[in-house]
Amino acid sequence: GDGPAWTRRRQPFQAPEDLSRPSGAPTVPYAELHCHSNFSFLDGASHPEELATEAARLGLDALAITDHNGFYGVVRFAEAAKAVGLATIFGAEITLQTTVAAHAPDPPGTHLVVIADGPSGYGRLSRALSIGHLAGEKGAPRFALSDIADTVAGHGWVLTGCRKGAVPAALADDGPAAARRELCQLLDAFGRERVLMELWDHGDPLDSARNDALSELAHREGVECVVTNNVHYAVPAQRKLATALAAVRARRSLADIDQWLPAAAGAHLRSGAEQARRFRRYPGV
């Protein structure tokens, strides 16, 4: 095992013998670009190995690990992905903030998902992450959009992110005009061809309306749209574990944290066929 009392070396990953895909499932090319492992501390609920294995079982073309503010899980992810024949993508979900609210049920900060473009992009994103950690303190890095853009622009892609991304948050709080201003700021910083509008749906009643508005904004500004599932666990059954982790992070009971959590187990890996069916109202996404 991984325990230091047992060995100073982590045991090698053993790929499962049976990685058969669901019977009768059609193959639709798809790469999941927004996924958290349990190296996103008390946020992701699945080991990198579990995510790689489930992605391979579902027939995904590739999987991106985008843990919070670092590359902590990428070694274990890369080893497992190689063993199961899965292409890897490396990124991070960076939190742009100046203060930290300890144990908040919904921690503050604006999120920015950055995907590395090849080895040079990986190196530049690593440098941007290091700059942010050195500027802050343990557990409270300080990232500036300008520093990230200066370091990564031209060597990575930026996704507008989840509900805490600048564009979706501005849309929800202040409407389309505010969302457009935030999007234009990203376009100026990273370039139009390097910014992607992210659409996701976890079953919230407002998800469809938000996706419609984001898709329309992207069309007006000439920005491509991509679908993700903003994954926080490999399979639906791990939603209970994710809920418990959220309660531990906020130092609240399960009953107290419930109002802050999604109503359904939707943040898991999905096949390309399922994603194509769920987002068929957005042709070409």
Short mmCIF file of C-alpha atoms in Angstrom, two decimals:
data_model
loop_
_atom_site.label_atom_id
_atom_site.label_comp_id
_atom_site.label_asym_id
_atom_site.label_seq_id
_atom_site.Cartn_x
_atom_site.Cartn_y
_atom_site.Cartn_z
CA GLY A 1 0.00 0.00 0.00
CA ASP A 2 0.88 3.67 0.14
CA GLY A 3 1.44 3.77 3.87
CA PRO A 4 4.97 4.87 4.87
CA ALA A 5 5.07 2.14 7.49
CA TRP A 6 4.94 -0.47 4.73
CA THR A 7 7.38 0.78 2.15
CA ARG A 8 9.19 3.88 0.94
CA ARG A 9 8.05 3.15 -2.61
CA ARG A 10 4.51 3.30 -3.92
CA GLN A 11 3.40 0.02 -5.42
CA PRO A 12 3.11 0.01 -9.24
CA PHE A 13 -0.37 0.38 -10.71
CA GLN A 14 -1.95 -2.83 -11.94
CA ALA A 15 -4.47 -2.34 -14.74
CA PRO A 16 -7.73 -4.29 -14.29
CA GLU A 17 -8.03 -7.35 -16.48
CA ASP A 18 -11.54 -6.43 -17.62
CA LEU A 19 -11.96 -2.98 -19.14
CA SER A 20 -14.91 -3.91 -21.33
CA ARG A 21 -17.13 -1.03 -22.38
CA PRO A 22 -20.89 -1.07 -21.71
CA SER A 23 -22.53 -3.52 -24.12
CA GLY A 24 -24.02 -1.97 -27.24
CA ALA A 25 -22.62 1.48 -26.49
CA PRO A 26 -21.72 3.44 -29.65
CA THR A 27 -18.32 5.09 -29.88
CA VAL A 28 -18.37 8.88 -30.03
CA PRO A 29 -15.01 10.69 -29.87
CA TYR A 30 -14.77 12.64 -26.63
CA ALA A 31 -12.10 13.90 -24.25
CA GLU A 32 -13.03 15.07 -20.76
CA LEU A 33 -11.21 18.38 -20.23
CA HIS A 34 -12.24 19.29 -16.66
CA CYS A 35 -11.68 16.65 -14.00
CA HIS A 36 -10.60 16.71 -10.36
CA SER A 37 -8.88 13.83 -8.60
CA ASN A 38 -8.59 13.46 -4.84
CA PHE A 39 -5.42 15.55 -5.10
CA SER A 40 -7.89 18.46 -5.17
CA PHE A 41 -7.95 18.12 -1.40
CA LEU A 42 -11.43 17.53 0.05
CA ASP A 43 -13.00 18.33 -3.33
CA GLY A 44 -12.27 15.46 -5.70
CA ALA A 45 -13.33 12.05 -4.44
CA SER A 46 -11.50 9.60 -6.75
CA HIS A 47 -7.90 8.48 -7.03
CA PRO A 48 -6.22 9.36 -10.36
CA GLU A 49 -6.02 5.63 -11.06
CA GLU A 50 -9.78 5.25 -10.66
CA LEU A 51 -10.42 8.12 -13.06
CA ALA A 52 -8.03 6.77 -15.69
CA THR A 53 -9.52 3.28 -15.44
CA GLU A 54 -13.11 4.48 -15.73
CA ALA A 55 -12.24 6.80 -18.63
CA ALA A 56 -10.68 3.88 -20.48
CA ARG A 57 -13.71 1.69 -19.77
CA LEU A 58 -16.01 4.37 -21.18
CA GLY A 59 -13.92 4.62 -24.34
CA LEU A 60 -12.80 8.23 -23.87
CA ASP A 61 -10.17 9.44 -26.31
CA ALA A 62 -8.33 11.31 -23.55
CA LEU A 63 -8.72 12.66 -20.03
CA ALA A 64 -7.45 15.90 -18.53
CA ILE A 65 -6.66 16.11 -14.83
CA THR A 66 -7.23 19.70 -13.69
CA ASP A 67 -6.68 19.68 -9.95
CA HIS A 68 -6.80 22.87 -7.91
CA ASN A 69 -3.69 25.04 -8.16
CA GLY A 70 -1.22 22.27 -8.92
CA PHE A 71 0.00 19.17 -10.73
CA TYR A 72 -0.06 17.04 -7.59
CA GLY A 73 -1.73 13.95 -9.04
CA VAL A 74 -0.30 13.87 -12.54
CA VAL A 75 2.43 11.27 -11.94
CA ARG A 76 0.02 8.66 -10.64
CA PHE A 77 -2.45 9.65 -13.36
CA ALA A 78 0.14 9.31 -16.14
CA GLU A 79 1.29 5.90 -14.91
CA ALA A 80 -2.27 4.57 -14.73
CA ALA A 81 -3.25 6.10 -18.06
CA LYS A 82 -0.27 4.46 -19.77
CA ALA A 83 -1.24 1.10 -18.30
CA VAL A 84 -4.83 1.32 -19.60
CA GLY A 85 -3.96 2.93 -22.96
CA LEU A 86 -5.50 6.34 -22.29
CA ALA A 87 -4.14 9.60 -23.72
CA THR A 88 -3.31 12.21 -21.09
CA ILE A 89 -3.93 15.94 -20.89
CA PHE A 90 -2.51 18.06 -18.07
CA GLY A 91 -4.00 21.22 -16.63
CA ALA A 92 -5.03 22.98 -13.45
CA GLU A 93 -7.99 24.89 -12.11
CA ILE A 94 -6.40 28.03 -10.70
CA THR A 95 -8.15 30.10 -8.03
CA LEU A 96 -7.75 33.84 -8.49
CA GLN A 97 -8.27 35.36 -5.04
CA THR A 98 -6.67 37.60 -2.45
CA THR A 99 -8.27 36.27 0.73
CA VAL A 100 -9.15 32.83 2.05
CA ALA A 101 -12.27 32.14 4.11
CA ALA A 102 -11.38 29.18 6.28
CA HIS A 103 -13.91 26.34 6.28
CA ALA A 104 -16.47 28.20 4.16
CA PRO A 105 -19.10 25.85 2.69
CA ASP A 106 -18.58 27.59 -0.65
CA PRO A 107 -14.98 28.89 -0.66
CA PRO A 108 -14.50 32.28 -2.35
CA GLY A 109 -12.43 32.93 -5.45
CA THR A 110 -12.72 33.04 -9.21
CA HIS A 111 -11.64 29.88 -11.03
CA LEU A 112 -9.67 29.66 -14.26
CA VAL A 113 -9.13 26.30 -15.99
CA VAL A 114 -5.83 26.21 -17.91
CA ILE A 115 -4.87 23.30 -20.18
CA ALA A 116 -1.21 22.83 -21.15
CA ASP A 117 -0.30 22.63 -24.85
CA GLY A 118 2.41 19.98 -25.07
CA PRO A 119 5.66 19.84 -23.07
CA SER A 120 6.34 23.57 -23.43
CA GLY A 121 2.87 24.36 -22.16
CA TYR A 122 3.36 21.98 -19.25
CA GLY A 123 6.59 23.74 -18.32
CA ARG A 124 5.08 27.20 -18.58
CA LEU A 125 1.98 26.27 -16.59
CA SER A 126 4.26 24.69 -13.94
CA ARG A 127 6.11 28.01 -13.72
CA ALA A 128 2.86 29.98 -13.40
CA LEU A 129 1.73 27.69 -10.59
CA SER A 130 5.09 28.09 -8.82
CA ILE A 131 4.91 31.87 -9.08
CA GLY A 132 1.48 31.86 -7.43
CA HIS A 133 2.53 29.58 -4.60
CA LEU A 134 5.68 31.61 -3.90
CA ALA A 135 3.62 34.82 -3.84
CA GLY A 136 1.31 33.46 -1.16
CA GLU A 137 1.68 31.11 1.75
CA LYS A 138 1.04 27.46 2.47
CA GLY A 139 -2.57 26.69 1.65
CA ALA A 140 -3.17 30.21 0.34
CA PRO A 141 -1.39 30.85 -2.98
CA ARG A 142 -1.88 34.20 -4.73
CA PHE A 143 -2.45 34.03 -8.47
CA ALA A 144 -2.83 37.04 -10.73
CA LEU A 145 -4.46 36.76 -14.15
CA SER A 146 -1.72 38.94 -15.67
CA ASP A 147 1.05 36.66 -14.36
CA ILE A 148 -0.67 33.57 -15.72
CA ALA A 149 -1.24 35.20 -19.11
CA ASP A 150 2.36 36.46 -19.33
CA THR A 151 3.66 32.96 -18.61
CA VAL A 152 1.21 30.66 -20.40
CA ALA A 153 -0.31 32.67 -23.29
CA GLY A 154 0.28 30.92 -26.61
CA HIS A 155 1.21 27.65 -24.89
CA GLY A 156 -2.12 26.58 -23.43
CA TRP A 157 -5.87 26.91 -23.59
CA VAL A 158 -8.20 28.59 -21.12
CA LEU A 159 -11.68 27.27 -20.36
CA THR A 160 -14.24 29.67 -18.93
CA GLY A 161 -14.82 27.12 -16.20
CA CYS A 162 -17.55 26.10 -13.80
CA ARG A 163 -20.07 28.32 -12.01
CA LYS A 164 -17.13 30.00 -10.24
CA GLY A 165 -15.44 30.93 -13.50
CA ALA A 166 -15.41 34.66 -14.20
CA VAL A 167 -17.74 34.46 -17.20
CA PRO A 168 -20.47 32.14 -15.78
CA ALA A 169 -20.37 33.94 -12.41
CA ALA A 170 -20.77 37.35 -14.05
CA LEU A 171 -23.64 36.02 -16.14
CA ALA A 172 -25.46 34.71 -13.07
CA ASP A 173 -24.81 37.78 -10.93
CA ASP A 174 -25.02 40.69 -13.37
CA GLY A 175 -26.26 39.45 -16.74
CA PRO A 176 -24.94 39.03 -20.31
CA ALA A 177 -23.19 42.39 -20.56
CA ALA A 178 -21.04 41.64 -17.51
CA ALA A 179 -20.29 38.15 -18.83
CA ARG A 180 -19.16 39.67 -22.13
CA ARG A 181 -16.78 42.01 -20.32
CA GLU A 182 -15.21 39.10 -18.45
CA LEU A 183 -14.91 37.08 -21.66
CA CYS A 184 -13.25 39.97 -23.48
CA GLN A 185 -10.73 40.26 -20.65
CA LEU A 186 -9.76 36.61 -21.18
CA LEU A 187 -9.58 37.13 -24.95
CA ASP A 188 -7.27 40.10 -24.51
CA ALA A 189 -5.05 38.17 -22.10
CA PHE A 190 -4.77 34.83 -23.89
CA GLY A 191 -5.95 35.35 -27.49
CA ARG A 192 -9.24 34.50 -29.16
CA GLU A 193 -8.02 31.17 -30.51
CA ARG A 194 -6.91 30.07 -27.02
CA VAL A 195 -10.10 30.72 -25.04
CA LEU A 196 -12.90 28.13 -25.02
CA MET A 197 -16.42 28.58 -23.65
CA GLU A 198 -17.16 25.67 -21.30
CA LEU A 199 -20.66 24.18 -21.12
CA TRP A 200 -21.66 21.65 -18.44
CA ASP A 201 -24.86 20.29 -16.95
CA HIS A 202 -25.26 18.63 -13.56
CA GLY A 203 -29.04 18.62 -13.59
CA ASP A 204 -29.61 21.97 -11.91
CA PRO A 205 -32.79 23.65 -13.24
CA LEU A 206 -30.75 26.69 -14.36
CA ASP A 207 -28.01 24.74 -16.16
CA SER A 208 -29.81 24.73 -19.53
CA ALA A 209 -30.59 28.44 -19.40
CA ARG A 210 -27.01 29.24 -18.47
CA ASN A 211 -25.64 27.07 -21.29
CA ASP A 212 -27.97 28.74 -23.79
CA ALA A 213 -26.72 32.18 -22.75
CA LEU A 214 -23.04 31.14 -22.76
CA SER A 215 -23.40 29.48 -26.17
CA GLU A 216 -25.02 32.61 -27.61
CA LEU A 217 -22.29 34.81 -26.15
CA ALA A 218 -19.58 32.56 -27.59
CA HIS A 219 -21.22 32.68 -31.02
CA ARG A 220 -21.36 36.47 -30.96
CA GLU A 221 -17.71 36.79 -29.96
CA GLY A 222 -16.41 34.07 -32.29
CA VAL A 223 -15.32 31.74 -29.48
CA GLU A 224 -15.49 27.93 -29.74
CA CYS A 225 -17.57 25.97 -27.22
CA VAL A 226 -16.51 22.73 -25.52
CA VAL A 227 -18.52 20.35 -23.36
CA THR A 228 -17.19 19.03 -20.06
CA ASN A 229 -18.81 17.38 -17.08
CA ASN A 230 -16.76 19.21 -14.42
CA VAL A 231 -15.92 15.79 -12.97
CA HIS A 232 -15.37 15.34 -9.23
CA TYR A 233 -15.67 11.54 -8.97
CA ALA A 234 -15.28 8.62 -11.33
CA VAL A 235 -18.68 6.93 -10.96
CA PRO A 236 -22.07 8.00 -9.52
CA ALA A 237 -21.68 5.74 -6.49
CA GLN A 238 -18.83 7.93 -5.23
CA ARG A 239 -21.11 10.92 -4.81
CA LYS A 240 -21.69 9.96 -1.16
CA LEU A 241 -17.94 10.12 -0.55
CA ALA A 242 -17.76 13.52 -2.28
CA THR A 243 -20.55 14.77 -0.02
CA ALA A 244 -18.73 13.59 3.11
CA LEU A 245 -15.52 15.28 1.95
CA ALA A 246 -17.38 18.56 1.41
CA ALA A 247 -18.74 18.36 4.95
CA VAL A 248 -15.27 17.70 6.37
CA ARG A 249 -13.82 20.64 4.39
CA ALA A 250 -16.50 22.99 5.75
CA ARG A 251 -16.49 21.50 9.27
CA ARG A 252 -20.22 21.04 9.09
CA SER A 253 -22.59 18.11 9.48
CA LEU A 254 -23.98 16.38 6.41
CA ALA A 255 -27.34 17.99 7.12
CA ASP A 256 -25.83 21.49 7.31
CA ILE A 257 -23.76 21.13 4.13
CA ASP A 258 -26.61 19.65 2.11
CA GLN A 259 -28.01 23.01 0.98
CA TRP A 260 -24.69 23.89 -0.64
CA LEU A 261 -24.37 20.71 -2.70
CA PRO A 262 -25.80 19.62 -6.07
CA ALA A 263 -29.08 17.78 -5.81
CA ALA A 264 -27.98 14.78 -7.87
CA ALA A 265 -24.94 12.62 -8.58
CA GLY A 266 -24.03 14.25 -11.89
CA ALA A 267 -20.34 15.15 -11.60
CA HIS A 268 -18.96 11.80 -12.81
CA LEU A 269 -17.22 10.63 -15.97
CA ARG A 270 -19.51 10.10 -18.96
CA SER A 271 -18.98 8.53 -22.37
CA GLY A 272 -18.84 10.49 -25.59
CA ALA A 273 -22.17 9.04 -26.68
CA GLU A 274 -23.86 10.18 -23.48
CA GLN A 275 -22.38 13.66 -23.72
CA ALA A 276 -23.38 13.98 -27.38
CA ARG A 277 -26.95 13.03 -26.45
CA ARG A 278 -27.10 15.42 -23.50
CA PHE A 279 -25.75 18.39 -25.48
CA ARG A 280 -27.33 17.76 -28.88
CA ARG A 281 -29.04 21.17 -28.73
CA TYR A 282 -25.60 22.74 -29.36
CA PRO A 283 -24.51 21.48 -32.80
CA GLY A 284 -20.76 21.41 -33.32
CA VAL A 285 -19.88 21.83 -29.65
#
